Amino acid sequence: MSRFRDAVLTVALLAVAGVAAAQGAKYPGVGRDATPKEVAKWDIDVRPDFKGLPAGSGSVAKGQDVWEGKCAHCHGVFGESGEVFSPLIGGTTAEDIKTGRVANLNRSDYPGRTTIMKVATVSTLWDYINRAMPWTAPKTLTTEEVYSVTAFLLNLANIVPDNFVLSDKNIAEVQARMPNRNGMTTQHAMWPGNEFGGVKKPDTANKLCMKDCTPEPKVASFLPDFARNAHGNLQEQNRTVGPQRGADTTKPEPKAGMPVAAAAPVAAAAKPENNEAKAAIALLNKHSCTACHGVDKKIVGPGFNEVAKKQAGKTDYLVGKIKAGGVGVYGQIPMPAQALPDADAKQIAEWISKGASK
């Protein structure tokens, strides 16, 4: 919450400073100009022309070490994991590197789309790794580690050799070898200015159709029939992360049954507050455990109730599993080691060992 408050405060300061500068006036008692250091902490984006890229470098060898320690548990040793996230590597060829067009993107029978098949710029990889990875501790990688992990991914895709050192000095040369570098269009009049080959006139010339219109859909909690499967089966497009699986839009919307008269509500007895559960669940949220586990349902990993049934009374065992991570007990999706304080791990483990009640 404190980080969110600080972020809102910084944005507010920037906004006030911008308005004051534009109007050539200051407003006594209303905020202050953001300092260059405050702005720099938020100004971390890296553009396709590499503006914003910090000076530094990182080797493929260093990237492999970082990858195996902080990335492989979600993305696989070779970036091939499709269990937790979509695969990062695969589907590109030496010919794609020459042409800058990934041939498999034109195949309707190709089994999937990897990140390296789709991404057009090295800056996209660098920027996303820098701001969002690793999943359990975003923004904790050093500049050298970001360069190194990016180099390792590029090496897995055969874009750079094993002994390569990626840096701000040679990253533009690497961009010239990206397999899908020519797969991004800027001819849509949505790019600001004239940078990157942008245009002022859109590449489409659609005209309003004023005949044979479908009836205006009524806003509701379901898609209208004519739009239900317009973009393919939604169920097949959802990832396995999170509780939502999506509707099977190849089938009609199920018709709701006739409403059943409800019995008069009966006042339930007040349930005593479970302070132990409340504290444990707060810790689960704090350490992002609920991103993969529900209390009484499986998300990516098993629900805590399921673990409690299997590991009743095994507090020390559970502490060890939380801290070290593991795979194979509840399936083949690995759980990474968790860097939380021992006291927090023990409190969570005790709550699970007693039944994981709400």
PDB file of C-alpha atoms in Angstrom, residues 54-59 62 126 143-148 165-170:
ATOM      1  CA  PRO A  54      20.929   2.207 -19.414  1.00  0.00           C
ATOM      2  CA  ALA A  55      24.627   1.714 -20.049  1.00  0.00           C
ATOM      3  CA  GLY A  56      25.801  -1.792 -19.214  1.00  0.00           C
ATOM      4  CA  SER A  57      26.413  -5.286 -20.492  1.00  0.00           C
ATOM      5  CA  GLY A  58      25.816  -8.937 -19.720  1.00  0.00           C
ATOM      6  CA  SER A  59      27.061 -12.253 -21.089  1.00  0.00           C
ATOM      7  CA  LYS A  62      26.025 -15.035 -16.772  1.00  0.00           C
ATOM      8  CA  TRP A 126      14.825  -5.977 -22.279  1.00  0.00           C
ATOM      9  CA  THR A 143      21.130  -3.961 -14.997  1.00  0.00           C
ATOM     10  CA  GLU A 144      23.830  -6.575 -15.669  1.00  0.00           C
ATOM     11  CA  GLU A 145      21.385  -9.401 -14.913  1.00  0.00           C
ATOM     12  CA  VAL A 146      18.793  -7.960 -17.324  1.00  0.00           C
ATOM     13  CA  TYR A 147      21.385  -7.692 -20.095  1.00  0.00           C
ATOM     14  CA  SER A 148      22.572 -11.220 -19.301  1.00  0.00           C
ATOM     15  CA  VAL A 165      28.194 -10.208 -24.466  1.00  0.00           C
ATOM     16  CA  LEU A 166      25.128  -7.985 -24.998  1.00  0.00           C
ATOM     17  CA  SER A 167      25.560  -4.285 -24.241  1.00  0.00           C
ATOM     18  CA  ASP A 168      24.101  -0.874 -24.968  1.00  0.00           C
ATOM     19  CA  LYS A 169      26.856  -0.510 -27.590  1.00  0.00           C
ATOM     20  CA  ASN A 170      25.910  -3.533 -29.721  1.00  0.00           C
TER      21      ASN A 170
END
